[in-house]
Amino acid sequence: MFYQMKIVRKNTRPSTWRRMLIPAEITFSQLALVMETALEYDLSDQYEFDFFRNYRISEISENSLFRDKFYYTYIYAPDVYTKDILMSEKRFSFRILNSDLPEYAVEVEKYIEGVSCKEFGEIHFPVIIKEICSNFEQIWRSTDETNEILIKKFTTVKGNPEYHGLFQLADKNTGLVISEKAKSVFDRTEYSNKNGLQEAARQFKNLVRNNNLDNLRVADALSFFTAEHLREFAEEDEFVFSSSSTDEMAEEYGEYILREDIMKKRLLNLDYEEFTKFSEACEKEIFVMSKEEKEVLEASVLLNYFVFYQNNMGRVPEDAAVVFRKIQSEGYTDYYMKAKWLEKCFVYAAITYGVTTLKTVYRIFSKNKCFNSDYSEFTQLTGSLPDVLNHCIITGDTVISKNCFESNAHDRIMKLQIPGNYYIPEYEEVRMIAENGWPSDEIAYQQIRNFFRNEFSTDDETIHFIMMNIFQLMSASVVETEIVKCVSSEFKLNISVNKRKKLLELLKKALTETRNVFLKGFKPSEYCAKSSSKGYVSDEFKFVLDEESKREFEQIFWSERETVNKSGTVKITPDDRVRPNSPCPCGSGKKYKKCCAMKSI
């Protein structure tokens, strides 16, 4: 008996996958060995099968600090045969823990009795029967090469059950031993302690009630902070204390952030997932949080609207929950959704246009079919949007990127922009650019990303920031050679002559598919299709600017960066850069990637 499995590499577009036939009468450690070989991993016993229903299968180690044994039952992979799980569970994730290796989503498509084919005859081994790989990168060996390895290593032989770990199986090198009558054992299974935690939460609730803390207030939680901390909180909200006592300051600031208008404004700092979790938490008392819930609710803690207790328990202070339920009953969720979409629209406008009109932003806003707002309602919403969420300055009907406004570049940009209407994107494009900072669906940009991924030992987060920088430079028509200099200097990459040549070719190709500030958001390829003149040279897609305009243009771009030497490279060292998940240097308390990383574009 065989499983037919489709193994899809996550976060690839278009999808990259392999379809395999794998013998059914094997343990999960044997399955891990087969999959690691087929997916071309270096062998590791740190694998994990995640079945999404509060249990995971792996080779459990008592020293594995990453284990969350409260919420997940961990099954020992060498003890369990796949047929006892995969007959009922059709989908799972396969990953190598504590590594940068790609993760795979696996689906058991069907079960097959007795398999044969023209190429191999009757099959007695795991085999790849089909694969789809992105046409711009080759991440695996050929199917034939991999199948040769699978046949050599894993031809099936019948024998006694093998309750061995992955490395023991690999060292034996006796083929893939199958046992039709083998039984799974669960002696080494580590069961979830979720029920125990829920009981602890119940006891903690009783403890809280006995100490008259059931009606925990925001001010009660704030009273545990020092006066210095409270002043830092208040400074972010531009609030000034009238008292100096810590307890009085806690009461005063707590009363301020519980004002309905202030809570409405502050909750806009939460993203949709964070807002949803906070909304759900307002309907609960003290509850046990999973690891994932705790990470999401950290943002509410930073707003002082949620309190963490020990043992993964937490709650929303009672007075905060009361205020939230009131504003929610008055339609706040609808306002929140509109405001967050408007924020994305302004981010897109700042990145793609630099300078545009308010009516253009309204046309972008209207691309979200969930909102039916007329222009007057839109302007009211714009006026209510907190300044920290608006990446643009609005003067009359003109919308100007804050960076352009601060560098006094907007007048020159308007002069250089082509005549006619601005490009209006569809909903998905706005969301992608606003959230990612670069057009991740464009094949030309995916090829650039894969170039850095394959040619340099660079982590994905750094590559993401490289792509944001490249998109910013490309949209402002910076020439390819200067882009290479900038990326090389800012991210300390040693780009050889051959790599430089390849990167320049990729950048030139991507330039034609990049939304351009001076083309009012149109791509050069789109603009040239409409007109082969009007400021573009069709064979190179470059602006025809006089020398004075070129100098002014360079000042527009480089004014937002640190000092630049004569070669055009930026004087930034790796130690100066802030990592995406680090606290933002502005002091907001948010992660850098969710705060000033986007503002810097």
Coordinates of C-alpha atoms in Angstrom, one line a residue:
M1 CA 0.0 0.0 0.0
F2 CA 1.2 3.5 -0.9
Y3 CA 0.3 7.0 0.0
Q4 CA 0.1 9.5 -2.9
M5 CA 1.4 12.8 -1.3
K6 CA 1.6 16.3 -2.7
I7 CA 4.5 18.1 -1.0
V8 CA 4.3 21.9 -1.6
R9 CA 7.0 24.3 -0.7
K10 CA 5.5 27.1 1.3
N11 CA 5.7 30.8 0.3
T12 CA 6.4 30.1 -3.4
R13 CA 4.5 31.7 -6.2
P14 CA 3.8 30.0 -8.5
S15 CA 3.6 26.9 -6.3
T16 CA 6.6 24.6 -6.3
W17 CA 5.8 21.0 -5.4
R18 CA 6.6 17.3 -5.8
R19 CA 4.1 14.5 -5.9
M20 CA 5.4 11.3 -4.4
L21 CA 4.3 7.7 -3.8
I22 CA 5.5 6.5 -0.4
P23 CA 5.0 3.1 1.2
A24 CA 2.4 3.1 4.0
E25 CA 3.7 0.5 6.4
I26 CA 6.5 2.7 7.8
T27 CA 7.1 4.8 11.0
F28 CA 7.2 8.5 11.0
S29 CA 10.9 8.5 11.5
Q30 CA 11.2 6.4 8.3
L31 CA 8.9 8.9 6.6
A32 CA 11.0 11.8 7.8
L33 CA 14.1 10.1 6.4
V34 CA 12.5 9.6 3.0
M35 CA 11.1 13.2 2.8
E36 CA 14.4 14.8 3.9
T37 CA 16.1 12.8 1.1
A38 CA 13.5 13.7 -1.5
L39 CA 13.5 17.4 -0.5
E40 CA 17.3 17.4 -0.5
Y41 CA 17.8 18.4 3.2
D42 CA 21.0 17.6 5.0
L43 CA 19.7 14.8 7.3
S44 CA 18.5 16.1 10.7
D45 CA 16.6 14.5 13.6
Q46 CA 15.1 18.0 14.4
Y47 CA 12.2 17.3 12.1
E48 CA 8.6 17.9 13.0
F49 CA 5.2 16.8 11.6
D50 CA 2.6 19.4 12.6
F51 CA -1.0 18.2 12.4
F52 CA -2.7 21.4 13.6
R53 CA -4.9 19.7 16.1
N54 CA -2.8 20.2 19.2
Y55 CA -0.4 17.3 18.5
R56 CA 3.0 17.1 16.7
I57 CA 5.2 14.2 15.8
S58 CA 9.0 14.3 16.2
E59 CA 12.0 12.8 18.0
I60 CA 11.4 14.4 21.4
S61 CA 14.4 15.6 23.3
E62 CA 14.1 16.7 27.0
N63 CA 16.6 19.5 26.3
S64 CA 14.6 21.0 23.5
L65 CA 13.7 24.4 24.9
F66 CA 11.5 25.3 21.9
R67 CA 8.9 22.7 23.0
D68 CA 5.5 24.1 24.0
K69 CA 4.4 21.1 26.0
F70 CA 1.4 22.9 27.5
Y71 CA -0.7 23.0 24.4
Y72 CA 0.7 20.2 22.2
T73 CA 0.9 16.5 22.7
Y74 CA 4.2 15.4 21.3
I75 CA 4.3 11.8 19.8
Y76 CA 7.6 10.0 19.5
A77 CA 8.1 9.5 15.8
P78 CA 10.0 6.2 15.8
D79 CA 7.2 4.5 17.9
V80 CA 4.3 5.4 15.6
Y81 CA 3.3 3.9 12.3
T82 CA 2.0 6.4 9.7
K83 CA -1.2 4.3 8.9
D84 CA -2.4 5.0 12.5
I85 CA -2.4 8.8 11.8
L86 CA -2.6 9.4 8.0
M87 CA -5.7 7.3 7.5
S88 CA -7.7 10.0 9.3
E89 CA -5.4 13.1 9.0
K90 CA -4.9 14.2 5.4
R91 CA -2.9 17.4 5.9
F92 CA 0.2 18.3 7.9
S93 CA 3.3 20.6 7.8
F94 CA 6.8 19.2 7.6
R95 CA 9.7 21.4 8.9
I96 CA 13.2 21.2 10.4
L97 CA 13.2 23.1 13.7
N98 CA 15.8 25.7 14.5
S99 CA 16.9 26.1 10.9
D100 CA 16.3 28.3 7.9
L101 CA 15.3 25.4 5.7
P102 CA 12.0 25.8 3.8
E103 CA 8.8 24.4 5.3
Y104 CA 6.4 22.2 3.3
A105 CA 2.7 21.7 3.3
V106 CA 1.8 18.1 2.7
E107 CA -1.5 16.6 1.6
V108 CA -2.3 12.9 1.4
E109 CA -4.2 12.8 -1.8
K110 CA -5.1 9.1 -1.9
Y111 CA -4.1 5.6 -0.9
I112 CA -3.1 3.1 -3.6
E113 CA -2.9 -0.7 -3.4
G114 CA -0.2 -2.2 -5.6
V115 CA 1.6 0.3 -7.9
S116 CA 3.3 -0.2 -11.2
C117 CA 4.4 1.9 -14.1
K118 CA 6.2 1.6 -17.5
E119 CA 9.4 3.1 -16.3
F120 CA 9.9 1.1 -13.1
G121 CA 7.5 -1.8 -13.4
E122 CA 6.1 -2.8 -10.0
I123 CA 7.1 -0.2 -7.5
H124 CA 8.8 -1.3 -4.2
F125 CA 10.3 2.1 -3.2
P126 CA 9.4 5.8 -2.7
V127 CA 9.3 7.6 -6.0
I128 CA 8.6 11.1 -7.4
I129 CA 5.9 10.9 -10.1
K130 CA 5.6 14.6 -10.9
E131 CA 7.0 18.0 -9.9
I132 CA 6.3 21.6 -10.7
C133 CA 9.1 24.1 -10.1
S134 CA 9.1 27.8 -10.7
N135 CA 10.4 28.6 -14.1
F136 CA 12.9 31.2 -12.8
E137 CA 14.7 29.0 -10.2
Q138 CA 15.8 25.4 -10.0
I139 CA 15.8 24.5 -6.3
W140 CA 16.1 20.7 -6.7
R141 CA 18.0 18.1 -8.6
S142 CA 16.2 16.6 -11.6
T143 CA 13.4 14.1 -10.8
D144 CA 15.5 11.3 -12.4
E145 CA 18.5 12.0 -10.3
T146 CA 16.4 12.1 -7.1
N147 CA 14.5 8.9 -8.0
E148 CA 17.8 7.1 -8.5
I149 CA 18.8 8.0 -5.0
L150 CA 15.5 7.0 -3.5
I151 CA 15.6 3.6 -5.3
K152 CA 19.1 2.9 -4.1
K153 CA 18.5 3.8 -0.5
F154 CA 14.8 2.9 0.1
T155 CA 13.8 -0.2 -1.8
T156 CA 11.4 -1.9 0.6
V157 CA 12.1 -5.1 2.4
K158 CA 9.8 -6.9 4.8
G159 CA 11.0 -7.4 8.3
N160 CA 10.4 -6.8 12.0
P161 CA 9.2 -3.4 13.2
E162 CA 12.0 -0.8 13.4
Y163 CA 11.4 1.6 16.3
H164 CA 14.6 3.6 15.5
G165 CA 15.4 7.2 15.2
L166 CA 16.3 8.9 11.9
F167 CA 20.1 8.6 12.2
Q168 CA 20.0 5.0 13.3
L169 CA 17.9 4.2 10.3
A170 CA 20.3 6.1 8.0
D171 CA 23.3 4.3 9.4
K172 CA 21.8 0.8 8.9
N173 CA 21.5 1.3 5.2
T174 CA 19.4 -1.8 4.7
G175 CA 16.6 -0.3 2.6
L176 CA 13.2 0.7 3.9
V177 CA 12.0 -2.0 6.2
I178 CA 8.2 -2.4 6.2
S179 CA 6.1 -4.4 8.7
E180 CA 2.5 -5.1 7.8
K181 CA 1.5 -6.3 11.3
A182 CA 3.5 -3.7 13.3
K183 CA 1.7 -1.8 16.0
S184 CA 2.3 1.8 17.2
V185 CA 3.3 2.3 20.9
F186 CA 2.7 5.4 22.8
D187 CA 4.8 4.9 25.9
R188 CA 7.1 7.8 25.2
T189 CA 4.3 10.2 24.2
E190 CA 4.3 13.5 26.1
Y191 CA 0.7 14.5 26.5
S192 CA -0.6 18.1 26.5
N193 CA -0.9 19.8 29.8
K194 CA -3.6 22.1 28.6
N195 CA -6.2 20.7 30.9
G196 CA -3.9 21.3 33.9
L197 CA -3.4 24.8 32.8
Q198 CA -7.1 25.5 32.5
E199 CA -7.5 24.2 36.1
A200 CA -4.6 26.5 37.2
A201 CA -6.5 29.3 35.5
R202 CA -9.6 28.5 37.4
Q203 CA -7.7 28.4 40.7
F204 CA -6.1 31.7 39.9
K205 CA -9.5 33.3 39.2
N206 CA -10.6 32.2 42.7
L207 CA -7.4 33.7 44.1
V208 CA -8.0 37.0 42.3
R209 CA -11.6 37.1 43.6
N210 CA -10.5 36.4 47.2
N211 CA -8.1 39.3 47.0
N212 CA -10.7 41.7 45.6
L213 CA -8.9 42.0 42.3
D214 CA -11.6 40.5 40.1
N215 CA -12.4 44.0 38.7
L216 CA -8.8 44.8 37.7
R217 CA -8.6 48.3 36.4
V218 CA -6.1 49.8 33.9
A219 CA -4.9 52.1 36.7
D220 CA -4.2 49.1 38.9
A221 CA -2.0 47.6 36.2
L222 CA -0.2 51.0 35.6
S223 CA 0.5 51.3 39.3
F224 CA 3.2 48.6 39.0
F225 CA 5.3 50.9 36.7
T226 CA 7.7 53.5 37.9
A227 CA 7.0 57.2 37.4
E228 CA 9.7 57.3 34.7
H229 CA 7.9 54.6 32.8
L230 CA 4.6 56.4 33.1
R231 CA 6.1 59.6 31.7
E232 CA 7.4 57.6 28.7
F233 CA 4.0 56.2 28.1
A234 CA 2.4 59.6 28.4
E235 CA 5.0 61.3 26.1
E236 CA 4.0 58.9 23.3
D237 CA 0.4 60.0 23.7
E238 CA 1.4 63.7 24.1
F239 CA -0.2 63.6 27.6
V240 CA 1.0 65.9 30.4
F241 CA 0.6 64.9 34.1
S242 CA -0.7 67.3 36.6
S243 CA 0.6 65.3 39.6
S244 CA 3.9 63.7 40.6
S245 CA 2.9 60.8 42.8
T246 CA 3.2 57.5 41.1
D247 CA -0.2 56.3 42.2
E248 CA -1.9 59.6 41.1
M249 CA 0.0 59.4 37.8
A250 CA -1.3 55.9 37.2
E251 CA -4.9 57.0 37.9
E252 CA -4.5 60.1 35.8
Y253 CA -3.0 58.3 32.8
G254 CA -5.4 55.4 33.1
E255 CA -8.4 57.7 33.0
Y256 CA -6.9 59.4 29.9
I257 CA -6.4 56.3 27.8
L258 CA -9.9 55.0 28.7
R259 CA -11.5 58.0 27.1
E260 CA -13.5 56.8 24.1
D261 CA -11.8 59.1 21.6
I262 CA -8.4 58.2 22.8
M263 CA -9.0 54.4 22.8
K264 CA -10.4 54.7 19.2
K265 CA -7.2 56.4 18.2
R266 CA -4.8 54.2 20.0
L267 CA -6.3 50.9 18.9
L268 CA -5.5 51.9 15.3
N269 CA -1.9 51.0 16.1
L270 CA -3.0 47.3 16.1
D271 CA -3.0 45.3 12.9
Y272 CA -6.0 43.3 12.0
E273 CA -4.9 40.1 13.8
E274 CA -3.9 42.0 16.9
F275 CA -7.2 43.9 16.9
T276 CA -9.2 40.7 16.5
K277 CA -7.5 38.9 19.4
F278 CA -8.0 42.0 21.6
S279 CA -11.7 42.0 20.7
E280 CA -12.0 38.4 21.6
A281 CA -10.1 38.9 24.9
C282 CA -12.5 41.6 25.9
E283 CA -15.3 38.9 26.1
K284 CA -13.3 36.8 28.5
E285 CA -12.1 36.9 32.1
I286 CA -8.7 35.5 32.9
F287 CA -7.7 32.9 30.4
V288 CA -4.8 30.6 29.3
M289 CA -3.0 31.8 26.2
S290 CA -1.3 29.7 23.6
K291 CA 2.2 30.8 22.6
E292 CA 0.8 32.3 19.4
E293 CA -2.0 34.2 21.2
K294 CA 0.6 35.6 23.6
E295 CA 2.8 36.9 20.8
V296 CA -0.2 38.6 19.1
L297 CA -1.5 40.1 22.4
E298 CA 1.8 41.7 23.2
A299 CA 0.7 44.7 21.1
S300 CA -2.3 45.3 23.4
V301 CA 0.0 45.0 26.4
L302 CA 2.1 47.9 24.9
L303 CA -1.0 49.9 24.8
N304 CA -1.7 49.0 28.5
Y305 CA -5.1 47.5 27.5
F306 CA -4.0 43.9 28.4
V307 CA -2.2 42.3 31.3
F308 CA 0.0 39.2 31.3
Y309 CA 0.1 37.0 34.4
Q310 CA 2.3 34.1 35.2
N311 CA 1.7 30.6 33.7
N312 CA 0.7 32.0 30.3
M313 CA -2.5 33.6 31.7
G314 CA -3.8 37.1 31.0
R315 CA -6.8 39.4 30.7
V316 CA -8.2 42.7 29.6
P317 CA -8.7 45.1 32.6
E318 CA -12.4 45.3 33.3
D319 CA -12.8 49.0 32.7
A320 CA -10.9 48.8 29.4
A321 CA -13.2 45.9 28.3
V322 CA -16.3 48.0 29.2
V323 CA -15.1 51.0 27.1
F324 CA -14.2 48.8 24.2
R325 CA -17.6 47.1 24.2
K326 CA -19.3 50.5 24.2
I327 CA -17.4 51.9 21.2
Q328 CA -17.7 48.6 19.4
S329 CA -21.5 48.8 19.8
E330 CA -21.4 52.2 18.2
G331 CA -19.7 50.8 15.0
Y332 CA -16.0 51.2 15.9
T333 CA -15.0 48.0 14.1
D334 CA -16.3 49.4 10.8
Y335 CA -14.4 52.6 11.4
Y336 CA -11.2 50.6 12.3
M337 CA -11.4 48.6 9.1
K338 CA -11.9 51.7 6.9
A339 CA -9.1 53.6 8.7
K340 CA -6.6 50.7 8.3
W341 CA -7.4 50.4 4.6
L342 CA -7.0 54.2 4.3
E343 CA -3.6 53.9 5.9
K344 CA -2.6 51.3 3.3
C345 CA -3.8 53.7 0.5
F346 CA -1.6 56.5 1.8
V347 CA 1.4 54.2 2.1
Y348 CA 0.8 53.1 -1.5
A349 CA 0.5 56.8 -2.6
A350 CA 3.7 57.8 -0.7
I351 CA 5.7 55.0 -2.3
T352 CA 4.3 55.0 -5.9
Y353 CA 3.5 58.7 -6.5
G354 CA 5.5 60.8 -4.1
V355 CA 3.0 63.6 -4.9
T356 CA -0.6 63.1 -6.0
T357 CA -4.1 64.4 -5.4
L358 CA -6.6 63.5 -2.7
K359 CA -9.1 62.4 -5.3
T360 CA -6.6 59.9 -6.6
V361 CA -6.3 58.4 -3.1
Y362 CA -10.1 58.3 -2.9
R363 CA -10.2 56.3 -6.1
I364 CA -7.7 53.9 -4.6
F365 CA -9.7 53.7 -1.4
S366 CA -12.8 52.9 -3.4
K367 CA -11.2 49.8 -4.9
N368 CA -12.1 48.0 -1.6
K369 CA -15.6 47.0 -2.5
C370 CA -16.4 46.5 1.2
F371 CA -16.6 50.2 1.8
N372 CA -19.2 52.4 0.1
S373 CA -18.1 55.9 1.1
D374 CA -18.8 59.0 -0.9
Y375 CA -16.1 61.7 -1.2
S376 CA -17.4 63.8 1.7
E377 CA -17.3 60.8 4.0
F378 CA -13.9 59.9 2.7
T379 CA -12.5 63.4 3.6
Q380 CA -14.0 63.1 7.1
L381 CA -12.3 59.8 7.6
T382 CA -9.0 61.3 6.3
G383 CA -9.3 64.1 8.8
S384 CA -9.8 61.7 11.7
L385 CA -6.8 59.5 10.8
P386 CA -4.0 59.9 13.4
D387 CA -1.0 61.6 12.0
V388 CA 1.2 58.7 12.9
L389 CA -0.8 56.4 10.6
N390 CA -0.7 58.9 7.7
H391 CA 2.4 58.6 5.6
C392 CA 1.5 61.8 3.7
I393 CA 0.9 65.5 4.2
I394 CA -2.4 66.8 2.9
T395 CA -2.5 70.5 1.7
G396 CA -5.8 71.3 0.1
D397 CA -6.3 68.6 -2.6
T398 CA -2.6 67.8 -2.8
V399 CA -1.2 64.7 -1.1
I400 CA 2.6 64.7 -0.5
S401 CA 4.8 62.0 0.9
K402 CA 6.1 63.1 4.3
N403 CA 9.7 62.3 3.2
C404 CA 9.2 64.4 0.0
F405 CA 7.7 67.3 2.0
E406 CA 10.5 67.3 4.7
S407 CA 13.2 67.3 1.9
N408 CA 11.2 70.1 0.1
A409 CA 11.3 67.9 -3.1
H410 CA 7.6 67.9 -3.9
D411 CA 7.6 70.9 -6.2
R412 CA 10.3 69.4 -8.4
I413 CA 8.6 66.0 -8.5
M414 CA 5.4 67.6 -9.6
K415 CA 7.3 69.5 -12.4
L416 CA 8.9 66.3 -13.6
Q417 CA 5.8 64.1 -13.5
I418 CA 4.2 63.4 -16.9
P419 CA 0.8 65.1 -17.7
G420 CA -2.4 63.2 -17.4
N421 CA -4.1 61.0 -14.8
Y422 CA -2.5 58.9 -12.1
Y423 CA -2.4 55.2 -12.4
I424 CA -5.1 53.6 -10.2
P425 CA -4.2 50.1 -8.8
E426 CA -6.5 47.3 -7.9
Y427 CA -7.1 46.2 -4.3
E428 CA -4.5 43.3 -4.2
E429 CA -1.7 45.5 -5.5
V430 CA -2.3 48.2 -2.8
R431 CA -2.3 45.6 -0.1
M432 CA 0.8 43.9 -1.4
I433 CA 2.9 47.1 -1.7
A434 CA 1.6 48.6 1.6
E435 CA 2.3 45.4 3.5
N436 CA 5.5 44.2 1.8
G437 CA 7.1 47.4 0.5
W438 CA 7.9 45.8 -2.9
P439 CA 5.9 44.1 -5.7
S440 CA 6.5 40.5 -4.6
D441 CA 4.2 39.1 -7.3
E442 CA 6.3 40.4 -10.1
I443 CA 8.4 37.7 -11.6
A444 CA 11.3 40.1 -12.4
Y445 CA 11.5 41.0 -8.7
Q446 CA 11.2 37.4 -7.6
Q447 CA 14.2 36.7 -9.8
I448 CA 16.2 39.5 -8.0
R449 CA 15.1 38.0 -4.7
N450 CA 16.2 34.6 -5.7
F451 CA 19.5 36.0 -6.9
F452 CA 20.4 37.3 -3.4
R453 CA 19.0 34.1 -1.8
N454 CA 21.1 31.8 -4.0
E455 CA 24.3 33.9 -4.4
F456 CA 24.7 35.2 -0.9
S457 CA 24.3 33.6 2.6
T458 CA 21.7 36.2 3.5
D459 CA 18.7 35.6 5.7
D460 CA 15.2 36.2 4.4
E461 CA 14.6 39.2 6.6
T462 CA 17.7 41.0 5.2
I463 CA 16.6 40.0 1.6
H464 CA 13.2 41.5 2.3
F465 CA 14.9 44.9 3.3
I466 CA 17.2 44.6 0.2
M467 CA 14.1 44.3 -2.0
M468 CA 12.4 47.3 -0.3
N469 CA 15.5 49.4 -1.0
I470 CA 15.8 48.2 -4.6
F471 CA 12.1 48.9 -5.3
Q472 CA 12.4 52.4 -3.8
L473 CA 15.4 53.1 -6.0
M474 CA 13.9 51.7 -9.1
S475 CA 10.6 53.6 -8.7
A476 CA 12.7 56.8 -8.5
S477 CA 14.5 55.9 -11.8
V478 CA 17.9 55.6 -10.1
V479 CA 20.3 53.9 -12.6
E480 CA 21.2 50.3 -12.2
T481 CA 24.9 50.8 -11.4
E482 CA 24.0 53.2 -8.5
I483 CA 21.5 50.6 -7.2
V484 CA 24.2 48.0 -7.1
K485 CA 26.6 50.4 -5.3
C486 CA 23.9 51.2 -2.8
V487 CA 22.9 47.6 -2.0
S488 CA 26.5 46.5 -1.9
S489 CA 27.5 49.2 0.6
E490 CA 24.4 49.3 2.8
F491 CA 24.2 45.5 3.3
K492 CA 28.0 44.8 3.1
L493 CA 27.8 42.4 0.2
N494 CA 30.8 41.5 -1.8
I495 CA 29.4 41.5 -5.3
S496 CA 31.9 40.0 -7.8
V497 CA 32.2 41.1 -11.5
N498 CA 30.2 38.1 -12.7
K499 CA 27.5 38.6 -10.0
R500 CA 27.4 42.3 -10.7
K501 CA 26.8 41.6 -14.4
K502 CA 24.0 39.2 -13.6
L503 CA 22.4 41.6 -11.1
L504 CA 22.5 44.5 -13.6
E505 CA 20.7 42.4 -16.2
L506 CA 18.0 41.5 -13.6
L507 CA 17.6 45.1 -12.6
K508 CA 17.3 46.3 -16.2
K509 CA 14.6 43.8 -16.8
A510 CA 12.8 44.7 -13.6
L511 CA 12.9 48.5 -14.4
T512 CA 10.4 48.1 -17.1
E513 CA 7.9 46.5 -14.7
T514 CA 8.4 49.0 -11.8
R515 CA 5.8 51.6 -10.9
N516 CA 7.5 55.0 -11.4
V517 CA 7.1 58.2 -9.3
F518 CA 7.6 60.4 -12.4
L519 CA 5.2 58.4 -14.5
K520 CA 2.5 58.9 -11.9
G521 CA 2.6 55.3 -10.9
F522 CA 2.6 53.8 -14.4
K523 CA 5.3 51.2 -15.3
P524 CA 7.7 52.2 -18.1
S525 CA 6.4 49.3 -20.2
E526 CA 2.8 50.6 -19.8
Y527 CA 3.8 54.2 -20.5
C528 CA 5.9 53.2 -23.6
A529 CA 3.0 51.2 -24.9
K530 CA 0.9 54.4 -24.9
S531 CA 3.7 56.6 -26.3
S532 CA 7.2 55.9 -27.5
S533 CA 8.2 59.5 -26.9
K534 CA 7.3 62.0 -24.1
G535 CA 10.4 61.7 -22.1
Y536 CA 11.3 58.0 -22.5
V537 CA 13.9 56.2 -24.6
S538 CA 12.1 53.0 -25.6
D539 CA 15.2 50.8 -25.7
E540 CA 16.5 51.7 -22.3
F541 CA 13.4 53.0 -20.5
K542 CA 15.3 56.0 -19.0
F543 CA 14.2 59.5 -18.4
V544 CA 15.7 62.1 -20.8
L545 CA 16.7 64.8 -18.3
D546 CA 19.1 67.7 -18.6
E547 CA 22.1 67.8 -16.3
E548 CA 20.4 70.3 -13.9
S549 CA 17.4 68.1 -13.6
K550 CA 19.5 65.0 -13.0
R551 CA 21.4 66.8 -10.1
E552 CA 18.1 68.0 -8.6
F553 CA 16.6 64.5 -9.0
E554 CA 19.6 62.9 -7.1
Q555 CA 19.1 65.5 -4.3
I556 CA 15.5 64.5 -4.1
F557 CA 16.4 60.8 -3.6
W558 CA 19.5 61.0 -1.5
S559 CA 18.1 63.7 0.9
E560 CA 16.3 61.0 2.9
R561 CA 19.4 58.9 3.4
E562 CA 22.5 59.3 5.5
T563 CA 25.6 61.1 4.1
V564 CA 26.7 59.9 0.7
N565 CA 30.2 59.8 -0.6
K566 CA 31.2 60.8 -4.1
S567 CA 30.8 57.3 -5.5
G568 CA 27.1 57.4 -4.4
T569 CA 27.4 54.7 -1.8
V570 CA 25.7 55.1 1.6
K571 CA 27.8 55.1 4.8
I572 CA 25.9 52.6 6.8
T573 CA 27.4 49.6 8.6
P574 CA 25.5 46.4 9.5
D575 CA 25.8 47.3 13.2
D576 CA 23.9 50.5 12.5
R577 CA 20.9 48.7 10.9
V578 CA 17.9 47.7 13.0
R579 CA 16.6 44.2 12.5
P580 CA 12.9 43.8 11.5
N581 CA 11.8 42.3 14.8
S582 CA 13.9 44.6 17.0
P583 CA 12.1 47.3 19.0
C584 CA 11.7 50.4 16.8
P585 CA 14.3 53.1 17.6
C586 CA 11.6 55.8 17.7
G587 CA 10.4 54.4 21.0
S588 CA 6.9 53.5 20.0
G589 CA 7.3 50.0 21.5
K590 CA 6.3 48.4 18.3
K591 CA 8.5 46.1 16.2
Y592 CA 10.6 48.0 13.6
K593 CA 9.0 46.2 10.7
K594 CA 5.6 47.4 11.8
C595 CA 6.6 51.0 12.5
C596 CA 9.4 53.1 11.0
A597 CA 10.5 50.5 8.4
M598 CA 7.5 51.4 6.3
K599 CA 7.7 55.1 7.1
S600 CA 11.3 55.2 5.7
I601 CA 10.1 54.1 2.3

